[in-house]
PDB file of C-alpha atoms and ligand atoms in Angstrom:
ATOM      1  CA  MET A 917      39.122 -21.774-117.023  1.00 43.00           C
ATOM      2  CA  ASN A 918      41.331 -22.386-119.991  1.00 42.00           C
ATOM      3  CA  ASN A 919      40.851 -21.194-123.496  1.00 40.00           C
ATOM      4  CA  SER A 920      42.071 -24.234-125.336  1.00 41.00           C
ATOM      5  CA  ASP A 921      41.172 -24.672-128.988  1.00 41.00           C
ATOM      6  CA  SER A 922      40.587 -28.397-128.625  1.00 38.00           C
ATOM      7  CA  THR A 923      36.884 -27.837-129.353  1.00 39.00           C
ATOM      8  CA  ILE A 924      37.666 -26.310-132.745  1.00 41.00           C
ATOM      9  CA  HIS A 925      35.968 -29.167-134.569  1.00 60.00           C
ATOM     10  CA  SER A 926      32.711 -28.623-132.695  1.00 90.00           C
ATOM     11  CA  HIS A 927      31.228 -27.036-135.821  1.00 94.00           C
ATOM     12  CA  PRO A 928      32.583 -25.485-139.018  1.00 92.00           C
ATOM     13  CA  TYR A 929      30.947 -22.032-138.686  1.00 95.00           C
ATOM     14  CA  HIS A 930      32.189 -18.525-137.800  1.00 93.00           C
ATOM     15  CA  GLY A 931      29.718 -18.192-134.974  1.00 97.00           C
ATOM     16  CA  THR A 932      30.205 -19.292-131.376  1.00 97.00           C
ATOM     17  CA  PHE A 933      28.053 -21.903-129.713  1.00 98.00           C
ATOM     18  CA  ILE A 934      27.629 -21.789-125.917  1.00 98.00           C
ATOM     19  CA  THR A 935      25.478 -24.174-123.882  1.00 98.00           C
ATOM     20  CA  PHE A 936      24.376 -24.346-120.245  1.00 98.00           C
ATOM     21  CA  GLU A 937      23.853 -27.591-118.376  1.00 98.00           C
ATOM     22  CA  GLY A 938      22.868 -28.782-114.917  1.00 97.00           C
ATOM     23  CA  ILE A 939      20.080 -30.457-112.980  1.00 94.00           C
ATOM     24  CA  ASP A 940      16.700 -28.738-112.814  1.00 90.00           C
ATOM     25  CA  GLY A 941      16.826 -25.534-110.756  1.00 91.00           C
ATOM     26  CA  SER A 942      20.583 -25.021-111.233  1.00 94.00           C
ATOM     27  CA  GLY A 943      20.209 -21.472-112.590  1.00 95.00           C
ATOM     28  CA  LYS A 944      20.901 -22.257-116.262  1.00 96.00           C
ATOM     29  CA  SER A 945      17.996 -20.254-117.572  1.00 95.00           C
ATOM     30  CA  ILE A 946      18.954 -17.112-115.622  1.00 97.00           C
ATOM     31  CA  GLN A 947      22.592 -17.391-116.672  1.00 98.00           C
ATOM     32  CA  SER A 948      21.686 -18.033-120.342  1.00 98.00           C
ATOM     33  CA  LYS A 949      19.564 -14.867-120.369  1.00 98.00           C
ATOM     34  CA  GLN A 950      22.179 -12.788-118.563  1.00 98.00           C
ATOM     35  CA  LEU A 951      24.911 -13.926-120.934  1.00 98.00           C
ATOM     36  CA  ALA A 952      22.761 -13.129-123.973  1.00 98.00           C
ATOM     37  CA  THR A 953      21.979  -9.649-122.600  1.00 98.00           C
ATOM     38  CA  ASN A 954      25.605  -8.938-121.679  1.00 98.00           C
ATOM     39  CA  LEU A 955      26.807  -9.931-125.144  1.00 98.00           C
ATOM     40  CA  GLN A 956      24.061  -7.965-126.908  1.00 98.00           C
ATOM     41  CA  GLU A 957      25.031  -4.883-124.876  1.00 98.00           C
ATOM     42  CA  ARG A 958      28.558  -5.281-126.245  1.00 97.00           C
ATOM     43  CA  GLY A 959      27.230  -5.234-129.821  1.00 97.00           C
ATOM     44  CA  PHE A 960      27.272  -8.956-130.602  1.00 98.00           C
ATOM     45  CA  LYS A 961      24.488 -10.621-132.543  1.00 98.00           C
ATOM     46  CA  VAL A 962      23.085 -13.218-130.141  1.00 98.00           C
ATOM     47  CA  VAL A 963      20.478 -15.939-130.559  1.00 98.00           C
ATOM     48  CA  LEU A 964      19.112 -17.296-127.265  1.00 98.00           C
ATOM     49  CA  VAL A 965      17.371 -20.671-127.449  1.00 98.00           C
ATOM     50  CA  ARG A 966      16.382 -23.574-125.228  1.00 98.00           C
ATOM     51  CA  ASP A 967      16.478 -27.297-125.874  1.00 98.00           C
ATOM     52  CA  PRO A 968      13.927 -28.833-126.030  1.00 98.00           C
ATOM     53  CA  GLY A 969      12.097 -25.869-127.555  1.00 98.00           C
ATOM     54  CA  GLY A 970      12.428 -22.899-129.872  1.00 97.00           C
ATOM     55  CA  PRO A 971      10.647 -23.480-133.185  1.00 98.00           C
ATOM     56  CA  TYR A 972       6.922 -24.249-133.082  1.00 98.00           C
ATOM     57  CA  ILE A 973       7.517 -27.921-133.923  1.00 98.00           C
ATOM     58  CA  SER A 974      10.128 -28.264-131.156  1.00 98.00           C
ATOM     59  CA  GLU A 975       7.881 -26.524-128.602  1.00 98.00           C
ATOM     60  CA  GLN A 976       5.077 -28.963-129.413  1.00 98.00           C
ATOM     61  CA  ILE A 977       7.438 -31.901-128.839  1.00 98.00           C
ATOM     62  CA  ARG A 978       8.556 -30.250-125.570  1.00 98.00           C
ATOM     63  CA  SER A 979       4.923 -30.203-124.379  1.00 98.00           C
ATOM     64  CA  ILE A 980       4.616 -33.949-125.035  1.00 98.00           C
ATOM     65  CA  LEU A 981       7.889 -34.631-123.206  1.00 98.00           C
ATOM     66  CA  LEU A 982       7.020 -32.628-120.103  1.00 97.00           C
ATOM     67  CA  ASN A 983       3.320 -33.518-119.822  1.00 97.00           C
ATOM     68  CA  VAL A 984       2.784 -35.502-116.594  1.00 96.00           C
ATOM     69  CA  LYS A 985      -0.024 -37.424-118.331  1.00 97.00           C
ATOM     70  CA  ASN A 986       2.647 -39.117-120.471  1.00 97.00           C
ATOM     71  CA  ASP A 987       4.088 -41.054-117.533  1.00 95.00           C
ATOM     72  CA  GLY A 988       4.026 -44.279-119.582  1.00 96.00           C
ATOM     73  CA  MET A 989       6.622 -42.963-122.039  1.00 98.00           C
ATOM     74  CA  SER A 990       9.419 -45.460-122.678  1.00 98.00           C
ATOM     75  CA  PRO A 991      13.069 -44.299-122.368  1.00 98.00           C
ATOM     76  CA  THR A 992      13.608 -44.913-126.102  1.00 98.00           C
ATOM     77  CA  THR A 993      10.558 -42.854-127.079  1.00 98.00           C
ATOM     78  CA  GLU A 994      11.806 -40.135-124.755  1.00 98.00           C
ATOM     79  CA  LEU A 995      15.270 -40.207-126.337  1.00 98.00           C
ATOM     80  CA  LEU A 996      13.892 -39.981-129.868  1.00 98.00           C
ATOM     81  CA  LEU A 997      11.539 -37.130-129.005  1.00 98.00           C
ATOM     82  CA  TYR A 998      14.385 -35.097-127.485  1.00 98.00           C
ATOM     83  CA  GLU A 999      16.426 -35.719-130.633  1.00 98.00           C
ATOM     84  CA  ALA A1000      13.497 -34.867-132.926  1.00 98.00           C
ATOM     85  CA  SER A1001      12.909 -31.606-131.095  1.00 98.00           C
ATOM     86  CA  ARG A1002      16.645 -30.791-131.273  1.00 98.00           C
ATOM     87  CA  ALA A1003      16.947 -31.601-134.987  1.00 98.00           C
ATOM     88  CA  GLN A1004      14.286 -28.989-135.765  1.00 98.00           C
ATOM     89  CA  LEU A1005      15.881 -26.430-133.410  1.00 98.00           C
ATOM     90  CA  VAL A1006      19.302 -26.880-135.019  1.00 98.00           C
ATOM     91  CA  HIS A1007      17.873 -26.853-138.543  1.00 98.00           C
ATOM     92  CA  GLU A1008      15.712 -23.737-138.081  1.00 98.00           C
ATOM     93  CA  GLN A1009      17.697 -21.646-135.619  1.00 98.00           C
ATOM     94  CA  ILE A1010      21.118 -22.842-134.432  1.00 98.00           C
ATOM     95  CA  GLN A1011      22.781 -23.754-137.714  1.00 98.00           C
ATOM     96  CA  PRO A1012      21.644 -20.627-139.635  1.00 98.00           C
ATOM     97  CA  ALA A1013      22.723 -18.379-136.744  1.00 98.00           C
ATOM     98  CA  LEU A1014      26.188 -19.959-136.492  1.00 98.00           C
ATOM     99  CA  GLU A1015      26.560 -19.733-140.250  1.00 97.00           C
ATOM    100  CA  GLN A1016      25.864 -15.996-140.067  1.00 97.00           C
ATOM    101  CA  GLY A1017      28.505 -15.576-137.365  1.00 96.00           C
ATOM    102  CA  ALA A1018      26.145 -15.070-134.423  1.00 98.00           C
ATOM    103  CA  ILE A1019      26.688 -16.252-130.867  1.00 98.00           C
ATOM    104  CA  VAL A1020      24.181 -18.940-130.000  1.00 98.00           C
ATOM    105  CA  VAL A1021      23.379 -19.370-126.312  1.00 98.00           C
ATOM    106  CA  CYS A1022      21.434 -22.546-125.658  1.00 98.00           C
ATOM    107  CA  ASP A1023      19.829 -23.631-122.384  1.00 98.00           C
ATOM    108  CA  ARG A1024      20.687 -27.398-122.453  1.00 98.00           C
ATOM    109  CA  PHE A1025      21.818 -29.486-125.415  1.00 98.00           C
ATOM    110  CA  THR A1026      23.289 -32.945-126.123  1.00 98.00           C
ATOM    111  CA  ASP A1027      24.945 -33.333-122.686  1.00 98.00           C
ATOM    112  CA  SER A1028      21.460 -33.363-121.129  1.00 98.00           C
ATOM    113  CA  THR A1029      20.627 -36.408-123.237  1.00 98.00           C
ATOM    114  CA  ILE A1030      23.735 -38.254-122.053  1.00 98.00           C
ATOM    115  CA  THR A1031      23.019 -37.456-118.406  1.00 98.00           C
ATOM    116  CA  TYR A1032      19.185 -37.709-118.312  1.00 97.00           C
ATOM    117  CA  GLN A1033      18.491 -40.523-120.787  1.00 98.00           C
ATOM    118  CA  GLY A1034      21.857 -42.241-120.199  1.00 98.00           C
ATOM    119  CA  HIS A1035      22.730 -41.898-116.514  1.00 97.00           C
ATOM    120  CA  GLY A1036      19.142 -41.173-115.458  1.00 97.00           C
ATOM    121  CA  ARG A1037      17.111 -43.642-117.552  1.00 97.00           C
ATOM    122  CA  GLY A1038      19.900 -46.176-118.076  1.00 97.00           C
ATOM    123  CA  LEU A1039      20.130 -46.153-121.884  1.00 98.00           C
ATOM    124  CA  SER A1040      23.554 -46.920-123.350  1.00 97.00           C
ATOM    125  CA  THR A1041      25.681 -43.796-123.685  1.00 95.00           C
ATOM    126  CA  ASP A1042      27.132 -45.131-126.955  1.00 96.00           C
ATOM    127  CA  LEU A1043      23.625 -45.307-128.369  1.00 97.00           C
ATOM    128  CA  ILE A1044      22.895 -41.805-127.114  1.00 98.00           C
ATOM    129  CA  ARG A1045      26.039 -40.399-128.706  1.00 97.00           C
ATOM    130  CA  LYS A1046      24.885 -41.822-132.057  1.00 97.00           C
ATOM    131  CA  ALA A1047      21.419 -40.361-131.539  1.00 98.00           C
ATOM    132  CA  ASN A1048      23.002 -37.025-130.551  1.00 98.00           C
ATOM    133  CA  ASP A1049      24.967 -36.976-133.811  1.00 97.00           C
ATOM    134  CA  ILE A1050      21.654 -37.199-135.653  1.00 98.00           C
ATOM    135  CA  GLY A1051      19.683 -34.725-133.513  1.00 98.00           C
ATOM    136  CA  SER A1052      22.463 -32.116-133.388  1.00 98.00           C
ATOM    137  CA  LEU A1053      23.174 -32.415-137.137  1.00 98.00           C
ATOM    138  CA  GLY A1054      26.772 -32.930-136.003  1.00 97.00           C
ATOM    139  CA  ILE A1055      26.962 -29.468-134.423  1.00 98.00           C
ATOM    140  CA  TYR A1056      28.439 -29.317-130.907  1.00 98.00           C
ATOM    141  CA  PRO A1057      29.192 -26.429-128.536  1.00 98.00           C
ATOM    142  CA  ASP A1058      32.459 -24.488-128.294  1.00 97.00           C
ATOM    143  CA  ARG A1059      31.915 -24.089-124.556  1.00 98.00           C
ATOM    144  CA  THR A1060      29.548 -25.643-122.037  1.00 98.00           C
ATOM    145  CA  PHE A1061      28.945 -24.306-118.538  1.00 98.00           C
ATOM    146  CA  PHE A1062      27.855 -26.952-116.052  1.00 98.00           C
ATOM    147  CA  LEU A1063      26.174 -25.236-113.092  1.00 98.00           C
ATOM    148  CA  ASP A1064      26.510 -27.675-110.254  1.00 97.00           C
ATOM    149  CA  ILE A1065      24.031 -27.797-107.363  1.00 95.00           C
ATOM    150  CA  ASP A1066      22.912 -30.740-105.248  1.00 92.00           C
ATOM    151  CA  TRP A1067      19.450 -32.237-105.099  1.00 89.00           C
ATOM    152  CA  ASP A1068      18.509 -30.488-101.819  1.00 90.00           C
ATOM    153  CA  GLU A1069      19.307 -27.092-103.292  1.00 92.00           C
ATOM    154  CA  SER A1070      17.380 -27.969-106.455  1.00 90.00           C
ATOM    155  CA  THR A1071      14.342 -29.007-104.396  1.00 89.00           C
ATOM    156  CA  ARG A1072      14.559 -25.854-102.256  1.00 90.00           C
ATOM    157  CA  ARG A1073      14.710 -23.582-105.296  1.00 89.00           C
ATOM    158  CA  ARG A1074      11.896 -25.317-107.156  1.00 83.00           C
ATOM    159  CA  SER A1075       9.567 -25.337-104.156  1.00 84.00           C
ATOM    160  CA  LYS A1076      10.246 -21.601-103.680  1.00 83.00           C
ATOM    161  CA  ASP A1077       9.108 -21.034-107.285  1.00 79.00           C
ATOM    162  CA  ASN A1078       5.815 -22.756-106.402  1.00 77.00           C
ATOM    163  CA  LYS A1079       5.605 -24.395-109.840  1.00 80.00           C
ATOM    164  CA  VAL A1080       3.959 -27.782-110.353  1.00 86.00           C
ATOM    165  CA  ALA A1081       6.643 -30.380-111.183  1.00 89.00           C
ATOM    166  CA  ASP A1082       6.672 -31.451-114.849  1.00 92.00           C
ATOM    167  CA  ARG A1083       7.100 -35.088-115.990  1.00 90.00           C
ATOM    168  CA  MET A1084      10.906 -34.951-115.785  1.00 91.00           C
ATOM    169  CA  GLU A1085      11.015 -33.057-112.484  1.00 88.00           C
ATOM    170  CA  SER A1086       8.671 -35.657-110.953  1.00 86.00           C
ATOM    171  CA  ASN A1087      11.456 -38.260-110.945  1.00 85.00           C
ATOM    172  CA  ALA A1088      12.993 -39.562-107.719  1.00 86.00           C
ATOM    173  CA  HIS A1089      15.985 -38.185-105.838  1.00 88.00           C
ATOM    174  CA  THR A1090      18.297 -40.967-107.127  1.00 92.00           C
ATOM    175  CA  PHE A1091      17.458 -40.061-110.740  1.00 93.00           C
ATOM    176  CA  PHE A1092      18.928 -36.587-110.184  1.00 92.00           C
ATOM    177  CA  GLU A1093      21.921 -37.854-108.216  1.00 93.00           C
ATOM    178  CA  ASN A1094      22.704 -40.172-111.159  1.00 95.00           C
ATOM    179  CA  ILE A1095      22.383 -37.250-113.541  1.00 97.00           C
ATOM    180  CA  ARG A1096      24.692 -35.139-111.411  1.00 96.00           C
ATOM    181  CA  SER A1097      27.355 -37.849-111.426  1.00 96.00           C
ATOM    182  CA  GLY A1098      26.845 -38.174-115.192  1.00 98.00           C
ATOM    183  CA  TYR A1099      27.754 -34.495-115.513  1.00 98.00           C
ATOM    184  CA  GLU A1100      30.842 -35.062-113.329  1.00 98.00           C
ATOM    185  CA  MET A1101      31.950 -37.819-115.708  1.00 97.00           C
ATOM    186  CA  LEU A1102      31.425 -35.603-118.745  1.00 98.00           C
ATOM    187  CA  CYS A1103      33.531 -32.864-117.102  1.00 98.00           C
ATOM    188  CA  GLU A1104      36.366 -35.351-116.670  1.00 97.00           C
ATOM    189  CA  GLU A1105      36.039 -36.607-120.244  1.00 96.00           C
ATOM    190  CA  GLU A1106      35.953 -33.175-121.864  1.00 97.00           C
ATOM    191  CA  PRO A1107      37.752 -30.698-119.592  1.00 97.00           C
ATOM    192  CA  ASP A1108      38.567 -28.345-122.477  1.00 95.00           C
ATOM    193  CA  ARG A1109      34.949 -27.855-123.436  1.00 97.00           C
ATOM    194  CA  ILE A1110      33.008 -28.191-120.191  1.00 98.00           C
ATOM    195  CA  VAL A1111      33.540 -25.751-117.343  1.00 98.00           C
ATOM    196  CA  LYS A1112      32.075 -26.749-113.996  1.00 98.00           C
ATOM    197  CA  LEU A1113      30.873 -23.873-111.830  1.00 98.00           C
ATOM    198  CA  ASN A1114      29.534 -23.962-108.303  1.00 97.00           C
ATOM    199  CA  GLY A1115      25.852 -23.109-108.859  1.00 97.00           C
ATOM    200  CA  LYS A1116      25.509 -21.823-105.308  1.00 96.00           C
ATOM    201  CA  GLN A1117      27.645 -18.765-106.035  1.00 96.00           C
ATOM    202  CA  SER A1118      25.779 -15.479-106.457  1.00 96.00           C
ATOM    203  CA  VAL A1119      24.083 -14.838-109.805  1.00 97.00           C
ATOM    204  CA  GLU A1120      26.396 -11.826-110.297  1.00 97.00           C
ATOM    205  CA  THR A1121      29.643 -13.750-109.644  1.00 98.00           C
ATOM    206  CA  LEU A1122      28.626 -16.520-112.016  1.00 98.00           C
ATOM    207  CA  GLU A1123      27.540 -14.003-114.625  1.00 98.00           C
ATOM    208  CA  GLN A1124      30.909 -12.201-114.565  1.00 98.00           C
ATOM    209  CA  ASN A1125      32.977 -15.411-114.724  1.00 98.00           C
ATOM    210  CA  ILE A1126      30.922 -16.749-117.594  1.00 98.00           C
ATOM    211  CA  LEU A1127      31.076 -13.487-119.546  1.00 98.00           C
ATOM    212  CA  SER A1128      34.890 -13.202-119.223  1.00 98.00           C
ATOM    213  CA  ASP A1129      35.340 -16.751-120.414  1.00 98.00           C
ATOM    214  CA  VAL A1130      33.027 -16.307-123.410  1.00 98.00           C
ATOM    215  CA  LEU A1131      34.717 -13.041-124.451  1.00 98.00           C
ATOM    216  CA  LEU A1132      38.049 -14.909-124.496  1.00 97.00           C
ATOM    217  CA  ILE A1133      36.599 -17.639-126.674  1.00 96.00           C
ATOM    218  CA  ILE A1134      35.217 -15.076-129.118  1.00 95.00           C
ATOM    219  CA  ASP A1135      38.576 -13.235-129.247  1.00 92.00           C
ATOM    220  CA  ASN A1136      40.374 -16.503-129.824  1.00 90.00           C
ATOM    221  CA  LYS A1137      38.033 -17.411-132.694  1.00 83.00           C
ATOM    222  CA  GLN A1138      38.387 -13.978-134.289  1.00 80.00           C
ATOM    223  CA  GLU A1139      42.197 -14.195-134.145  1.00 81.00           C
ATOM    224  CA  LYS A1140      42.062 -17.506-135.968  1.00 76.00           C
ATOM    225  CA  GLY A1141      39.728 -15.934-138.573  1.00 69.00           C
TER     226      GLY A1141
HETATM  227  P1  TMP B1115      14.293 -27.390-118.986  1.00 87.46           P
HETATM  228  O1  TMP B1115      13.198 -27.396-117.975  1.00 87.46           O
HETATM  229  O2  TMP B1115      15.641 -27.183-118.389  1.00 87.46           O
HETATM  230  O3  TMP B1115      14.005 -26.522-120.162  1.00 87.46           O
HETATM  231  O4  TMP B1115      14.402 -28.890-119.595  1.00 87.46           O
HETATM  232  C1  TMP B1115      13.319 -29.698-119.737  1.00 87.46           C
HETATM  233  C2  TMP B1115      13.573 -31.043-119.137  1.00 87.46           C
HETATM  234  O5  TMP B1115      14.033 -31.938-120.137  1.00 87.46           O
HETATM  235  C3  TMP B1115      14.590 -31.093-118.015  1.00 87.46           C
HETATM  236  O6  TMP B1115      14.021 -31.858-116.953  1.00 87.46           O
HETATM  237  C4  TMP B1115      15.758 -31.865-118.592  1.00 87.46           C
HETATM  238  C5  TMP B1115      15.117 -32.714-119.661  1.00 87.46           C
HETATM  239  N1  TMP B1115      15.980 -33.071-120.797  1.00 87.46           N
HETATM  240  C6  TMP B1115      16.273 -34.408-121.024  1.00 87.46           C
HETATM  241  O7  TMP B1115      15.856 -35.284-120.248  1.00 87.46           O
HETATM  242  N2  TMP B1115      17.023 -34.743-122.112  1.00 87.46           N
HETATM  243  C7  TMP B1115      17.480 -33.813-123.004  1.00 87.46           C
HETATM  244  O8  TMP B1115      18.152 -34.151-123.991  1.00 87.46           O
HETATM  245  C8  TMP B1115      17.167 -32.417-122.756  1.00 87.46           C
HETATM  246  C9  TMP B1115      17.648 -31.375-123.709  1.00 87.46           C
HETATM  247  C10 TMP B1115      16.420 -32.096-121.649  1.00 87.46           C
END
């Protein structure tokens, strides 16, 4: 992992913005929580959020997005709902926290829109980038961890959890393979921001690698004042 400052224009605030990405079942939620706990134990102020979700308004939009009854939703409606949910999350929680110098750990963000609505649904990625600029209020992460697993592993993990598939998880195998290759493309485009990690490594190994990298980013930011 390198600690380049090429992401310095990601946002203008003192805080640090970390996101987790990957296909469903990749371990993002566990790693987001572990990172938040590890940083809190070291005395940092941390705000842990998920996208879509967080504020009441965003959670309501999340319910619409994931409800299997909404299987007639068009890709454009889907895109705009993800952005609407995000705009509220950034406005109410992410932006104020970054302004106050906190570390924001977010389970998914704008890269999910490029991969799911772009590579998955087939919407133009140029269009999505414009929509992302609106939904994110122009705020982008300092570091993104892409936890990479294949579809078989994702299916195995989700069936072990015994949860009913939501509207997004009910998509076909090819949808997720397209999303995975979308993430690969993003890693190539933005190697200084996005770190790809093998999601099949143990939770503990991933947790340690992620923590060391984030501590370096924080140090680097503090040195620059
Ligand atoms: P989660 O289960 O990881 O919280 O995410 C909810 C679902 O929403 C997941 O299947 C990925 C999907 N998603 C998109 O399709 N586009 C987006 O912009 C985001 C943030 C999530």
